Coordinates of C-alpha atoms and ligand atoms in Angstrom, one line a residue:
X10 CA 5.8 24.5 26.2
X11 CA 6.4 20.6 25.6
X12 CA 3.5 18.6 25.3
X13 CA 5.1 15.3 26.9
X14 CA 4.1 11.9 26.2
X15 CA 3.0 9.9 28.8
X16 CA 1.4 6.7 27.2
X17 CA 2.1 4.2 24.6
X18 CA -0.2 1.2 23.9
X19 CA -0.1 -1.0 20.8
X20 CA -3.7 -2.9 19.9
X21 CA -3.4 -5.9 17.6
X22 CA -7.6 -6.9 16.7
X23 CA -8.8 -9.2 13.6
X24 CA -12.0 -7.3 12.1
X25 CA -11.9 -9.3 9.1
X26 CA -7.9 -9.5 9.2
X27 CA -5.4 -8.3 11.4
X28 CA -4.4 -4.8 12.3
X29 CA -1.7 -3.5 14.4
X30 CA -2.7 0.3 16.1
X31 CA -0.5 2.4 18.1
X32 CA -2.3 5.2 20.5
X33 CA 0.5 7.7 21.9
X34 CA -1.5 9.8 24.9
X35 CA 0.1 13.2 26.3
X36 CA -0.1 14.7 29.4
X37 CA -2.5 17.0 28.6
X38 CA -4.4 13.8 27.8
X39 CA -4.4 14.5 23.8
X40 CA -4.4 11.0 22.1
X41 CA -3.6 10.1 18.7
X42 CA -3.6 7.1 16.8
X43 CA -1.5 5.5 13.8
X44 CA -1.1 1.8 11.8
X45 CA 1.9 -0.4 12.1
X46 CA 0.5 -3.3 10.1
X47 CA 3.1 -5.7 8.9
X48 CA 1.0 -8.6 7.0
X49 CA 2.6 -12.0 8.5
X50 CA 4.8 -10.6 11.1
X51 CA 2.1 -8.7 13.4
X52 CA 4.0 -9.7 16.4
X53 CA 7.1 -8.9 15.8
X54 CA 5.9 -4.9 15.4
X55 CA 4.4 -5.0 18.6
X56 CA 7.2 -6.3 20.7
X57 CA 9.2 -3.6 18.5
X58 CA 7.2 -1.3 20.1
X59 CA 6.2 -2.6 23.5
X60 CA 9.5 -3.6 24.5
X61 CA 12.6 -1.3 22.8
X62 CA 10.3 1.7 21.4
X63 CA 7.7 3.0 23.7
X64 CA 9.8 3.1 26.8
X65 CA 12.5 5.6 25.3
X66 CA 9.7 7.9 24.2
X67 CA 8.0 8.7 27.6
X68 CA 8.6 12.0 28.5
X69 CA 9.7 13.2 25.0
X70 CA 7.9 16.0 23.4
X71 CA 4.8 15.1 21.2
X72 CA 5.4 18.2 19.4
X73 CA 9.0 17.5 17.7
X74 CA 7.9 14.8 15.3
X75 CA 10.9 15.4 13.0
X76 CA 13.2 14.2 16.0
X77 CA 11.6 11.7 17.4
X78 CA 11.4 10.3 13.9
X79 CA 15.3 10.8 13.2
X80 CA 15.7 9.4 16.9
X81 CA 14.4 6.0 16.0
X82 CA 15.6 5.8 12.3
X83 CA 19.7 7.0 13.0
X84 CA 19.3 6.0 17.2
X85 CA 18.9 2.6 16.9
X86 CA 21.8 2.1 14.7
X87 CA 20.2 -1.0 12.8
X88 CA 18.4 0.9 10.5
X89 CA 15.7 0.5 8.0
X90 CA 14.0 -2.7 8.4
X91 CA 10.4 -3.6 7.4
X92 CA 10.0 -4.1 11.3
X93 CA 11.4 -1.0 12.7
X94 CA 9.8 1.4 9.8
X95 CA 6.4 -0.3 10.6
X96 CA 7.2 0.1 14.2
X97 CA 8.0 3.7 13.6
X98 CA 5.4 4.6 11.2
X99 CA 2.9 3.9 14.0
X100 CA 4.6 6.3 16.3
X101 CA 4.6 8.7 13.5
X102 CA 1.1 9.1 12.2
X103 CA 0.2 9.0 15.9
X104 CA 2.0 12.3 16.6
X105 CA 0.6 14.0 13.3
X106 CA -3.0 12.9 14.5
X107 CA -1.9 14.6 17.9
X108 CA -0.2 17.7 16.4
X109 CA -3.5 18.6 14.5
X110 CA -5.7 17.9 16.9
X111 CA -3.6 20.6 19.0
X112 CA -3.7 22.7 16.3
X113 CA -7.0 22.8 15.2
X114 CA -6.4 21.7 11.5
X115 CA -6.4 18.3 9.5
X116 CA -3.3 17.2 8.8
X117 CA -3.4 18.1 4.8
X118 CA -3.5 21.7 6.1
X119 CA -0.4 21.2 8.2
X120 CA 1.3 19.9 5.3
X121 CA 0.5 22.9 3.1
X122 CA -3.3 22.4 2.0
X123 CA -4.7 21.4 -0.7
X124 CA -3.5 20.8 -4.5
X125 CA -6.8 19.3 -5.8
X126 CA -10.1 18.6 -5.3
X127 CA -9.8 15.4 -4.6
X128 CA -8.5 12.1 -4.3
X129 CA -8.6 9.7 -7.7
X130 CA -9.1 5.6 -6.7
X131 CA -8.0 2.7 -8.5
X132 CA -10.6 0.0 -7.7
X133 CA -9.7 -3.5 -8.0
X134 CA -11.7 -5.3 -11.1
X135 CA -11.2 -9.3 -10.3
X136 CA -12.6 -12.7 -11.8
X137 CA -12.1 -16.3 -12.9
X138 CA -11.7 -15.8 -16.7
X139 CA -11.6 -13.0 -18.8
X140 CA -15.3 -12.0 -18.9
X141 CA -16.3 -12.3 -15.6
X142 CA -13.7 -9.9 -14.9
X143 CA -14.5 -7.5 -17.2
X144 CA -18.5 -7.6 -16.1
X145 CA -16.6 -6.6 -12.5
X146 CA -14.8 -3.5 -14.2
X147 CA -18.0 -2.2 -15.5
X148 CA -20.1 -2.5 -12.5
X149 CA -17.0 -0.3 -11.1
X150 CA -17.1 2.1 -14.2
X151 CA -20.7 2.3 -13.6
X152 CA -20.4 3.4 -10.3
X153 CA -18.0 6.2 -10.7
X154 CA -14.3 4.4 -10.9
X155 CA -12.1 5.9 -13.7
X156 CA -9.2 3.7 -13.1
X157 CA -9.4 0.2 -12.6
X158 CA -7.2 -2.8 -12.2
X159 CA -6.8 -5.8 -13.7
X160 CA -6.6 -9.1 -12.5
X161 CA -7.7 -12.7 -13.9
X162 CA -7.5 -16.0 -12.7
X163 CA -4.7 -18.3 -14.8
X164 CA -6.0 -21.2 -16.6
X165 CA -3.9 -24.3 -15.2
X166 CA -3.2 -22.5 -12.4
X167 CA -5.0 -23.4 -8.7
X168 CA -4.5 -20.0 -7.8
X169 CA -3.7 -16.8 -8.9
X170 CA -2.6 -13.3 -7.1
X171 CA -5.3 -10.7 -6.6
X172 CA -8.0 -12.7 -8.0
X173 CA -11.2 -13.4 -5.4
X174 CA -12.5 -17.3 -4.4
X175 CA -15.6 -17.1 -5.6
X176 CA -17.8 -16.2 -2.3
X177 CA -15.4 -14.9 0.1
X178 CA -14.3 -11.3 0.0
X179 CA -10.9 -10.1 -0.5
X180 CA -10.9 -9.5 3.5
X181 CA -11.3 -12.6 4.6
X182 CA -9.1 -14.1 2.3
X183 CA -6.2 -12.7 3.6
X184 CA -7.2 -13.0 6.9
X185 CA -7.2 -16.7 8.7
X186 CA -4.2 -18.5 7.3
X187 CA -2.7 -20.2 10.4
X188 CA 0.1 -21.4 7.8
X189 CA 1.1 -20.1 4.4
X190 CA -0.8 -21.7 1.6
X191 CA 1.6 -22.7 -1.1
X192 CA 0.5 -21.6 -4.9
X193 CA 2.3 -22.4 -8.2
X194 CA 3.5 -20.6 -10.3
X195 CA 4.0 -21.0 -14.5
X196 CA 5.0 -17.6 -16.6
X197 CA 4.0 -19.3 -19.9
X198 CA 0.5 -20.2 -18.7
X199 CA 0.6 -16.4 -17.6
X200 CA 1.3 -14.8 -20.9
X201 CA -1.3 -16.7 -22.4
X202 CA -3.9 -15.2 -20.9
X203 CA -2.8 -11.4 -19.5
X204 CA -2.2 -9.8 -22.7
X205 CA -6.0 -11.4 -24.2
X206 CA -7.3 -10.0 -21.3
X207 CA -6.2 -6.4 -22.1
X208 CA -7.2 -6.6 -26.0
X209 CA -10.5 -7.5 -24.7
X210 CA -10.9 -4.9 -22.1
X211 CA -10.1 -2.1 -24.5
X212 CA -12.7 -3.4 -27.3
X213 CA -15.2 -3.6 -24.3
X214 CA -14.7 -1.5 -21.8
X215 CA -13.5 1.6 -24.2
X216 CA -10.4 3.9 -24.8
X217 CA -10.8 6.3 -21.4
X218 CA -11.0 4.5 -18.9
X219 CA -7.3 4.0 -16.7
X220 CA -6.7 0.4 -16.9
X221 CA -3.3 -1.1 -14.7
X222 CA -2.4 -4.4 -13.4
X223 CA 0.0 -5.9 -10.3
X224 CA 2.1 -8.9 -12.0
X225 CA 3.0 -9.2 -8.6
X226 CA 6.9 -9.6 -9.2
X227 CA 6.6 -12.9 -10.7
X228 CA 8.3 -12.2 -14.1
X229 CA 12.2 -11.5 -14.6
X230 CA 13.4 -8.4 -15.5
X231 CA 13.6 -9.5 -19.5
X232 CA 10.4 -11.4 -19.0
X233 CA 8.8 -8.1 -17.8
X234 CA 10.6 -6.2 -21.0
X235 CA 8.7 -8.1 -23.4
X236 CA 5.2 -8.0 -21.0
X237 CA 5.4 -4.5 -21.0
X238 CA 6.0 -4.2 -24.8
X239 CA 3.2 -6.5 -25.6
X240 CA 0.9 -4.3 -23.4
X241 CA 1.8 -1.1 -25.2
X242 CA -1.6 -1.1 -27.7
X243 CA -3.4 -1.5 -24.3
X244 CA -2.0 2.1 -22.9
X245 CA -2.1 0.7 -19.1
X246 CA -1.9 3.6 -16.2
X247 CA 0.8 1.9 -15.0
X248 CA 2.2 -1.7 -15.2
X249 CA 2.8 -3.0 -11.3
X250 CA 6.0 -5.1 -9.6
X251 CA 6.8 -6.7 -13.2
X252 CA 9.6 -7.6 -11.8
X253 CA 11.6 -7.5 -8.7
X254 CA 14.1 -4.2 -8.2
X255 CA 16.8 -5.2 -5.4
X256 CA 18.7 -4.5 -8.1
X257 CA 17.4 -1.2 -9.2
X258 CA 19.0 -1.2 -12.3
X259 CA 17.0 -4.1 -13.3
X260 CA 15.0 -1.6 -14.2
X261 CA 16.8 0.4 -16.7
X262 CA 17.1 -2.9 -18.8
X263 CA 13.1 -2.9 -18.5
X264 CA 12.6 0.7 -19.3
X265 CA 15.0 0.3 -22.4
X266 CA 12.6 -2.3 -23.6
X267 CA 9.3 -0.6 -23.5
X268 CA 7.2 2.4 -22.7
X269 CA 4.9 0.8 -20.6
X270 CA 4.8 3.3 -17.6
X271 CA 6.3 1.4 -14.4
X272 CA 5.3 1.3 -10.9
X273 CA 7.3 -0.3 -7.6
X274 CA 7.2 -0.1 -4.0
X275 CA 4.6 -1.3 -2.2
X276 CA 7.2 -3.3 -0.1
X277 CA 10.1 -0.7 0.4
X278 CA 10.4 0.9 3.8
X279 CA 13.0 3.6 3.0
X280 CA 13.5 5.8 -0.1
X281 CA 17.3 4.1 -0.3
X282 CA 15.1 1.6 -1.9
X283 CA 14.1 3.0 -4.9
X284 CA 16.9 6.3 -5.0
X285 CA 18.3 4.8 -8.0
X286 CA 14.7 3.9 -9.5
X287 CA 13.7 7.6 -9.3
X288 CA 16.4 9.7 -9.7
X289 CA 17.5 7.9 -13.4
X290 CA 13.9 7.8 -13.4
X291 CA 13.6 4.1 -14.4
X292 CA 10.0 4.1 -13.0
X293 CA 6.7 6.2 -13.1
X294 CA 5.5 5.6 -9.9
X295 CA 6.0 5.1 -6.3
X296 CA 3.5 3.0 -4.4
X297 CA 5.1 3.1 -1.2
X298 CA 3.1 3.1 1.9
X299 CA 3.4 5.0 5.1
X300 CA 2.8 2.4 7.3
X301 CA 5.7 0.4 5.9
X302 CA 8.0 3.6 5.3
X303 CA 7.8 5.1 8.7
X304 CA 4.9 6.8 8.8
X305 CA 3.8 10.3 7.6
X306 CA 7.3 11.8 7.8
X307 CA 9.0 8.8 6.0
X308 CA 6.1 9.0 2.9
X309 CA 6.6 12.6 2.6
X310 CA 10.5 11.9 2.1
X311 CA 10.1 9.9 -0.6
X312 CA 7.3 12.0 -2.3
X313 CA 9.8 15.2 -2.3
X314 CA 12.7 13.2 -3.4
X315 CA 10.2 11.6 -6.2
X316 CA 8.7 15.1 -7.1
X317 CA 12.6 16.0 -8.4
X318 CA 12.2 13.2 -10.9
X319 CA 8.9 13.9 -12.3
X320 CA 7.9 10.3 -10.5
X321 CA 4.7 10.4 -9.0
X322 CA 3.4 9.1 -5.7
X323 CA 0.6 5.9 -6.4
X324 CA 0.0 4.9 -2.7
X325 CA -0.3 0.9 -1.9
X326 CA -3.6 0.6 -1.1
X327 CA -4.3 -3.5 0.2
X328 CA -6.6 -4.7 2.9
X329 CA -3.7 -5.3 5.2
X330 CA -2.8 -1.5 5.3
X331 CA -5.5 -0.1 8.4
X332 CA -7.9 2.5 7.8
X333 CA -5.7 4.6 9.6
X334 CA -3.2 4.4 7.0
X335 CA -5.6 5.1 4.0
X336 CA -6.3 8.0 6.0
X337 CA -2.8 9.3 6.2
X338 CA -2.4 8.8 2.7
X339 CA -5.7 10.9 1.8
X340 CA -4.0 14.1 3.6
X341 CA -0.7 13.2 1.6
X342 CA -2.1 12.7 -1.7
X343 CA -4.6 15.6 -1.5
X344 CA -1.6 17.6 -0.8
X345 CA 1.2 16.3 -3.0
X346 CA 1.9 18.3 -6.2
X347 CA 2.7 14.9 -7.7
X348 CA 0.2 12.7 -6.2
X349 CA -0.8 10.1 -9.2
X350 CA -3.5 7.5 -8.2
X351 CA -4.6 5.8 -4.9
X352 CA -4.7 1.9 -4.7
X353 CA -8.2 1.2 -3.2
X354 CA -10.2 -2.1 -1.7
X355 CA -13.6 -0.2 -0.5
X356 CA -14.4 0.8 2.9
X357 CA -17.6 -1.1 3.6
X358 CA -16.8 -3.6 6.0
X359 CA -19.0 -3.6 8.7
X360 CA -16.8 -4.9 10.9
X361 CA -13.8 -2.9 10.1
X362 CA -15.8 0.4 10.3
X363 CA -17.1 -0.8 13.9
X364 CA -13.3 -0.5 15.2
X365 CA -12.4 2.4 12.6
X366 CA -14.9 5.1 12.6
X367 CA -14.1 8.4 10.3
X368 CA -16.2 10.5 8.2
X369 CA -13.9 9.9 4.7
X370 CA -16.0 10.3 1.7
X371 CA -15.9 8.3 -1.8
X372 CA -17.9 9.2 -4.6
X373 CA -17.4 9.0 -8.1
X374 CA -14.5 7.2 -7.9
X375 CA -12.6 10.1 -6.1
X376 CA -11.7 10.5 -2.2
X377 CA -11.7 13.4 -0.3
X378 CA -10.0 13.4 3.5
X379 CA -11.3 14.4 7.0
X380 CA -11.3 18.1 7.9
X381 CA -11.3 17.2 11.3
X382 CA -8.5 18.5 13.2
X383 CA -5.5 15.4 13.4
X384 CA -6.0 12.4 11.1
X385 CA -9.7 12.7 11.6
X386 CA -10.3 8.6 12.0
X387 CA -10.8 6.8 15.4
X388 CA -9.6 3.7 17.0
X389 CA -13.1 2.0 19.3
X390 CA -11.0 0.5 21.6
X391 CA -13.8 -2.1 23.0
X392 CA -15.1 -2.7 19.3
X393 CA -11.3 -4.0 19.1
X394 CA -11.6 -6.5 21.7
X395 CA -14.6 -8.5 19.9
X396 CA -11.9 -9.3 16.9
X397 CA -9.0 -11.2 19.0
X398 CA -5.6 -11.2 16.9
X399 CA -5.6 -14.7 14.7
X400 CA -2.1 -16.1 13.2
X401 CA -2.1 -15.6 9.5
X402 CA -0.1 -15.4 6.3
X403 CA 0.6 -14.4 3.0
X404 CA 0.5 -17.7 0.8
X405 CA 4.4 -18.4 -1.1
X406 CA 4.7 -19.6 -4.6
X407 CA 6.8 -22.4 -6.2
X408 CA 7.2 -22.9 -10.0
X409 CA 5.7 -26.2 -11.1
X410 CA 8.5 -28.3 -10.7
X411 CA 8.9 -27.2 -6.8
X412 CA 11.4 -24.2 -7.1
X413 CA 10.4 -21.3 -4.6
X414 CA 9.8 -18.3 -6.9
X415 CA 8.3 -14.7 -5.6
X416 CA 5.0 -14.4 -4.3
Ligands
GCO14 C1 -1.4 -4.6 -3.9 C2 -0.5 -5.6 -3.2 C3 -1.1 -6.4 -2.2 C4 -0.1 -7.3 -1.4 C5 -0.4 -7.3 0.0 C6 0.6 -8.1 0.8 O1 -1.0 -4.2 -4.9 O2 -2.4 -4.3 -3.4 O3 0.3 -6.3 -4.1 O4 -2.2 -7.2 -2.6 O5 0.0 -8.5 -1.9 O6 -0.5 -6.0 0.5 O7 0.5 -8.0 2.2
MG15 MG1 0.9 -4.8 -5.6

């Protein structure tokens, strides 16, 4: 019997930085919820939705998820699109949520249970200079964190990616940015500092412990050759973005350089993106998220395809991806016979876990996903309304003489 839908409503709230939720509602009054987050261009999901999406799906069938996910990836003939696979990827983990919740299970079981006991978290080790962020990786080792990554602030530089002002936390930093801030950017003033900063992490923070680190696409692909190299002693996890891929093969000329294991993704929305990455098996890993990859459905495309290629599935992880996604990917990852690591930024907001409510558990550095039946996460609709949407942006970089480079 079809379970129709008969409501769509999109939610955009700022609790701490802005998140775009879909709730789909059937008949039978069964709701689920899902993120469609698209950092900078919030608005431009929700009209997606509001005005092309939701009206074609009233009426259709929660239950045939696989459809309705084909229907708006090959339907609306412009396909892909970080817009449309955000827009979609809300639908999507929506209809999982409601398809467990009718069956009774949580969505890992629906997918084929689980592969492991539990989830294993990067946590994000940050500073100013070298030592301050090493004293941050060892309060993290010293609560439970195996893996942690990397980042340090660039002497010369007025800014640096993934590294925290001193009192604000990393939500509100990327939350609140009614224009983009402009940073520079210097690779030479780079390489003087990242490859110290791994030396001294391994005399200090020992041999075991999984140590990675995002260069945030800033390097070119022979640039990122001789990074990678100069990190081998250092065995990292994985070495992130070191360059930009939209041409994949960029990467072969990076992998014939140096065995630095290589991760990519975080921004793809399709797996035509990295088809050529994995299946010559240029990279390692595969950070794409589902909220940017259409959803549940377009995540677990990618992982299969990746699984062929012994490439494993490293889930983007940043504040600007909802709870609700980081709960999708818990049921994925517990699941996926080649899950590698989760990306992870903490869950202690106050704010953020007034609108999100969900009873995911982190202990010793290791996640385990809901057992209740759907997603098992929650979406408080009047929390929302205290947290009005505010404009914000990513910052963009320029090299020091003015040139726009990759942010
Ligand atoms: C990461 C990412 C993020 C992105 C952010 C952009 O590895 O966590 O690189 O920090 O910059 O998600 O919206
Ligand atoms: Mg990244």
């Amino acid at each position: 019997m079809a379970v129709k839908i008969s409501q769509i409503q999109v939610f955009v709230c700022s609790p701490g930085r802005n998140f775009v939720t879909v709730k789909v509602t059937t008949e039978d009054g069964t709701t689920g919820i899902g993120d469609a987050t698209l950092n900078g261009r919030e608005m431009a999901v929700v009209s997606c939705l509001e005005q092309h999406i939701a009206p074609c799906l009233i009426g259709k069938d929660a239950q045939n998820i696989e459809d309705i996910w084909q229907y708006l990836y090959k339907g609306v003939y412009w396909r892909k699109g970080p817009v449309n696979m955000a827009a979609i990827a809300g639908i999507d983990m929506a209809l999982w949520d409601i398809k467990g919740k009718v069956a009774g299970l949580p969505v890992h079981q629906l997918l084929g249970g689980k592969s492991r006991t539990g989830v294993t978290l990067y946590a994000h080790g940050s500073g100013q200079c070298i030592d301050s962020t090493l004293s941050k990786a060892e309060h993290l080792i010293n609560q439970g964190f195996r893996a942690v990554r990397l980042q340090t602030a660039i002497p010369g530089l007025t800014a640096t990616y993934g590294v925290l002002g001193d009192k604000k936390d990393y939500f509100e930093l990327q939350g609140n940015r009614p224009l983009p801030p402009e940073e520079p950017w210097c690779t030479q003033k780079y390489f003087s500092v990242v490859v110290e900063l791994f030396r001294q992490a391994r005399k200090r923070l020992g041999e075991e412990v999984h140590l990675l680190h995002d260069v945030h696409s800033r390097l070119t692909p022979i640039e990122a050759a001789r990074l990678g190299k100069l990190l081998e002693p250092y065995h990292l996890y994985f070495l992130e973005d070191a360059a930009i891929a939209e041409n994949q093969n960029s990467y072969q000329l990076i992998r014939h350089h140096t065995t630095v294991p290589l991760a990519i993704g975080e921004t793809y929305n399709t797996l035509w993106e990295c088809k050529d990455l994995i299946q010559h098996q240029w990279i390692d890993f595969i950070r794409t998220a589902a909220t940017h990859a259409g959803g549940l459905t377009g995540l677990r495309k990618i992982t299969e395809f990746a699984n062929v290629f012994d490439v494993r599935i490293a889930p983007h992880g940043a504040p600007d991806l909802s709870p609700v996604c980081f709960a999708t990917h818990l049921h994925i990852n517990i699941w996926a016979p080649n899950f590698g690591i989760q990306e992870f930024v903490g869950l202690d907001n106050p704010q953020l876990n007034e609108v999100f409510t969900h009873d995911i558990r982190v202990e010793n550095g290791m996640a385990l996903p809901s057992d209740l039946p759907g997603l098992g996460i929650s979406f408080n609709e009047d929390a929302a309304k205290k947290y009005p949407y505010k404009r914000s942006y990513l910052p963009v970089s320029r090299l020091e003489d003015g040139t726009m480079w990759h942010w």
